[in-house]
CSV table of C-alpha atoms in Angstrom, one decimal:
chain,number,residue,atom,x,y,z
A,1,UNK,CA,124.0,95.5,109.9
A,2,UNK,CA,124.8,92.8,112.1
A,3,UNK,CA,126.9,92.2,115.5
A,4,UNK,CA,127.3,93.9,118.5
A,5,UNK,CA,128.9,97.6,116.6
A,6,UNK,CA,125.2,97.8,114.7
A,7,UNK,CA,123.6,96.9,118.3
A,8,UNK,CA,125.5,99.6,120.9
A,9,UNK,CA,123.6,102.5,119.2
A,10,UNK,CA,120.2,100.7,119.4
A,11,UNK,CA,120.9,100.0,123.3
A,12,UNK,CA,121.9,103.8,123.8
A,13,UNK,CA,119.4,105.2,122.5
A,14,UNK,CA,117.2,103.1,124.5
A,15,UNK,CA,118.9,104.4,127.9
A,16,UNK,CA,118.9,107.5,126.7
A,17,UNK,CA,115.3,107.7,125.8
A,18,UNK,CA,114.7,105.8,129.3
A,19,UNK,CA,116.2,108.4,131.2
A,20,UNK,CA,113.3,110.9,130.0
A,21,UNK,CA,110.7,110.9,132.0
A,22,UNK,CA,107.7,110.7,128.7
A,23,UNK,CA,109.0,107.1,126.4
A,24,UNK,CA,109.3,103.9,127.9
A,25,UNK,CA,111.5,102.3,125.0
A,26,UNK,CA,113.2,98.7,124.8
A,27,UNK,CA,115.6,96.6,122.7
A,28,UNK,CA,114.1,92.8,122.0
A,29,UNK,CA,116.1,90.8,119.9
A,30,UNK,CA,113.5,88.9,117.9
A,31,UNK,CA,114.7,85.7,117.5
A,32,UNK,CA,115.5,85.0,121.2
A,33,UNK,CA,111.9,86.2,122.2
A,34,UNK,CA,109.7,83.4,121.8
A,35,UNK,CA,107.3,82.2,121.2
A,36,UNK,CA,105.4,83.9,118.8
A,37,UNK,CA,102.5,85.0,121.1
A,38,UNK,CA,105.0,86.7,123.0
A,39,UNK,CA,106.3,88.5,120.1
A,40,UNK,CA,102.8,89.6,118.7
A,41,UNK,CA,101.6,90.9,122.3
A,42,UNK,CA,104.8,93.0,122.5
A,43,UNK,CA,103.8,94.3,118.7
A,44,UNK,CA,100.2,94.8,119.6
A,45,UNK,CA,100.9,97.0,122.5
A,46,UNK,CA,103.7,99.2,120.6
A,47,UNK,CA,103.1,102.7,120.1
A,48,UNK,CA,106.2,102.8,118.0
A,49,UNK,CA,108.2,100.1,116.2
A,50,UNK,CA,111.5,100.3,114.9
A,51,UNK,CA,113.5,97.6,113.2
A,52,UNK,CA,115.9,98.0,109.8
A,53,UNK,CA,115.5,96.0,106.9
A,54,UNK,CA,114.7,92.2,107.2
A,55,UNK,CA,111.7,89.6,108.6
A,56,UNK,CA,111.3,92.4,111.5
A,57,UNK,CA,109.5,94.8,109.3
A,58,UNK,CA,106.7,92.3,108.7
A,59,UNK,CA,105.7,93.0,112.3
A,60,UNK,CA,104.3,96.3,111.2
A,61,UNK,CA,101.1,94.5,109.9
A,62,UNK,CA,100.3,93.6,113.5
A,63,UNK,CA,100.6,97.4,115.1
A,64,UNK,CA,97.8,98.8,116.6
A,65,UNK,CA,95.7,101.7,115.2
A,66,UNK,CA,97.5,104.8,115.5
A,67,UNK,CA,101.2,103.1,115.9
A,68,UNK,CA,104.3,105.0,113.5
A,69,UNK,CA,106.8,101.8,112.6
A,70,UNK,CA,110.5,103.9,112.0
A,71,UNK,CA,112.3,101.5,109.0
A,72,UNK,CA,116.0,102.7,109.4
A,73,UNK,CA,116.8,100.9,106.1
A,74,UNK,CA,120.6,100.4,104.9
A,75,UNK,CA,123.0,100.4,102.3
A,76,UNK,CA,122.8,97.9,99.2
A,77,UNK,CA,126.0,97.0,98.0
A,78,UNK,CA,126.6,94.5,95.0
A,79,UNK,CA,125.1,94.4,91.3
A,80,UNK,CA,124.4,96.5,90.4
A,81,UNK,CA,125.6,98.8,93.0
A,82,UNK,CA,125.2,100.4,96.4
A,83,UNK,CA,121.7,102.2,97.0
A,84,UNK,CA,119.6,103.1,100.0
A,85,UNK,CA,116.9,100.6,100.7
A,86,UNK,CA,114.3,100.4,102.8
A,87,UNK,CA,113.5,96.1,102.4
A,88,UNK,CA,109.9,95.7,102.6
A,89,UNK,CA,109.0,99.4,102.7
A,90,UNK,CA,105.4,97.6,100.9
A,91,UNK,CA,104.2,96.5,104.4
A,92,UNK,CA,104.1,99.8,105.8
A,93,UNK,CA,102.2,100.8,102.2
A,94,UNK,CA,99.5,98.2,102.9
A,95,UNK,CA,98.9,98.8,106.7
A,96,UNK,CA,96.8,102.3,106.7
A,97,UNK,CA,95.9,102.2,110.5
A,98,UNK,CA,99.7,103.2,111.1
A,99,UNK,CA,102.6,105.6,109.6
A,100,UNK,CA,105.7,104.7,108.3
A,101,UNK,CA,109.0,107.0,109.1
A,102,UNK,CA,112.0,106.3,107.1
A,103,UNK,CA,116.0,107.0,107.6
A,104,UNK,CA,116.9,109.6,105.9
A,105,UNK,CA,118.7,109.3,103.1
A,106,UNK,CA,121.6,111.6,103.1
A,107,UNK,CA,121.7,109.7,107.0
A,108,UNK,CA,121.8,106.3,105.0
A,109,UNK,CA,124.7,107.1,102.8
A,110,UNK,CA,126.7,109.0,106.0
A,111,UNK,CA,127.0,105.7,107.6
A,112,UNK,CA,125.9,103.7,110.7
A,113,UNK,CA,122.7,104.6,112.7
A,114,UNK,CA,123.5,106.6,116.2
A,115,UNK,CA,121.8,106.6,119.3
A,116,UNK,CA,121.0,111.0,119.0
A,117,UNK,CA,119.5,109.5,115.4
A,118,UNK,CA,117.6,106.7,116.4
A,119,UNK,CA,116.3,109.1,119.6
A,120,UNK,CA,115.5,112.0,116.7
A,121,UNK,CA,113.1,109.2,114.9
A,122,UNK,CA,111.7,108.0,118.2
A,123,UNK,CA,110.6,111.9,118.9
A,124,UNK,CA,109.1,112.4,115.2
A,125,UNK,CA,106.9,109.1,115.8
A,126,UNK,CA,105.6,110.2,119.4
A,127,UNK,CA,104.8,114.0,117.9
A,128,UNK,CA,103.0,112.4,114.8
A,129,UNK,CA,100.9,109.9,117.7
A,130,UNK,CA,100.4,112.7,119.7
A,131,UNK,CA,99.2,115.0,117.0
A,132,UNK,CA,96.9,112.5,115.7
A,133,UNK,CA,97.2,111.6,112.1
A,134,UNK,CA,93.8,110.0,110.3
A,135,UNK,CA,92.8,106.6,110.4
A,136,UNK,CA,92.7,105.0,107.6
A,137,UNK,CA,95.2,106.8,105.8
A,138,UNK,CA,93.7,108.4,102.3
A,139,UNK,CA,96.7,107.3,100.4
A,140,UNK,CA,98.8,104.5,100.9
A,141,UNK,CA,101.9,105.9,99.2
A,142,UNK,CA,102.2,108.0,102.6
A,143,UNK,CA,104.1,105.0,104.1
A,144,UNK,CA,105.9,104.6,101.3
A,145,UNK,CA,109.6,105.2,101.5
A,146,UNK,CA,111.3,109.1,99.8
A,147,UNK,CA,112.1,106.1,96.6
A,148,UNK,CA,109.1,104.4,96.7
A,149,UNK,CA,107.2,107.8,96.4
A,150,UNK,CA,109.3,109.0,93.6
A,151,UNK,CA,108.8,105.5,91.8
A,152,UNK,CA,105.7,105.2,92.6
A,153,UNK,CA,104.6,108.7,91.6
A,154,UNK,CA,106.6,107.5,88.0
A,155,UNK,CA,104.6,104.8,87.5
A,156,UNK,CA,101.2,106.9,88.6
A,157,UNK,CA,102.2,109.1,85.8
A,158,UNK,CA,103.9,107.6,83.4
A,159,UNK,CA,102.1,104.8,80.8
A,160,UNK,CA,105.9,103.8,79.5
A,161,UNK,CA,107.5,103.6,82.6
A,162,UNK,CA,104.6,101.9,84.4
A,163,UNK,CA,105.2,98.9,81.4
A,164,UNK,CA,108.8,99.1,82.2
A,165,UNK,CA,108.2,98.3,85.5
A,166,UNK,CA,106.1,95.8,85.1
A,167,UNK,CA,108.2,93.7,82.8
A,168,UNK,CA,106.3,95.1,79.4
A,169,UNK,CA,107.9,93.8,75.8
A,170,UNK,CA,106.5,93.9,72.6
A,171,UNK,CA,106.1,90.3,72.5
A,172,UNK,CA,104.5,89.1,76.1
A,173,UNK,CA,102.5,92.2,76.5
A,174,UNK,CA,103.8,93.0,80.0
C-alpha cells in the first residue's frame, strides 16, 4: 500500500480517534522523522504501534513493557499467488514484553484498511493494555500471526512437516 489512497484512512482514523476524549493517536511518516533518536523516543513512549508490512514493524523490538503493536498486513500477489501476509510477523514473536494484534483475515482479502477498521484495532489494543496481559508472555506463538499459529502449531506437531519446512531431503539431511 503506498500513496496518498493507502494514507487518507490512516489520517481519519487518527482524527477520529482524537476527537475522543481517552487516545491521543498520531500519523508519523517514518522516513521523514529523523533522526533515529527521534524515532526510538516516539517508539519508547507508545502504548500502541501500528504500521503494515515493511522496515516499520522492526520498531516493535523497541516498545515498552506492556505496549500491543497492531500489523495490518496486506495482500501478496505474484508467484506463486496472492496470500495474506503479515511481513515480519517473527518480531512481534520474539518480543514477549508486548502483544501482537493482526488484520483480520477475511478484512485482508476484502480490500483496503478503513479508518472504523484501523479505530476497531486501536480499541482492542487499549482494552488488552488496560486489562493487563502478563509480562513476559508464556508462549511466544501468542504474537504470532492466525498463519503463523497454524504453521507453527504444524511444525510443533508434525516430525515430516517440521523437515519440510526446514528444507529436509534425503540426501543433505535438512
Amino acid at each position: 500500500e503506498q500513496g496518498a489512497s493507502a494514507t487518507r484512512p490512516k489520517l481519519d482514523a487518527v482524527t477520529m480517534l482524537n476527537q475522543r476524549s481517552d487516545i491521543e493517536a498520531y500519523y508519523i511518516n517514518w522516513e521523514k522523522y529523523f533522526p533515529l533518536s527521534r524515532q526510538l523516543r516516539v517508539i519508547r513512549d507508545a502504548d500502541i504501534h501500528m504500521t503494515a508490512t515493511g522496515t516499520a514493524l522492526f520498531f516493535g523490538v523497541f516498545l515498552q513493557d506492556g505496549a500491543v503493536n497492531i500489523n495490518l498486513g496486506e495482500m501478496h500477489t505474484g508467484s506463486p499467488g496472492t496470500f495474506p501476509t503479515w511481513g515480519e510477523e517473527f518480531l512481534s514473536s520474539s518480543n514477549p514484553r508486548i502483544r501482537a494484534i493482526y488484520r483480520n483475515v477475511s478484512r485482508l482479502l476484502g480490500g483496503p484498511v478503513t479508518a472504523e477498521e484501523i479505530a476497531d484495532l486501536v480499541d482492542e489494543a487499549a482494552m488488552m493494555i488496560r486489562s493487563g496481559f502478563p509480562i513476559p508472555l508464556s508462549k511466544p506463538e501468542e504474537n504470532l500471526s492466525p498463519i503463523g499459529k497454524v504453521l507453527y502449531k504444524l511444525v510443533s506437531e508434525d516430525r515430516p512437516s517440521l523437515q519440510g519446512a526446514r528444507g529436509y531431503t534425503a540426501t543433505d539431511g535438512g
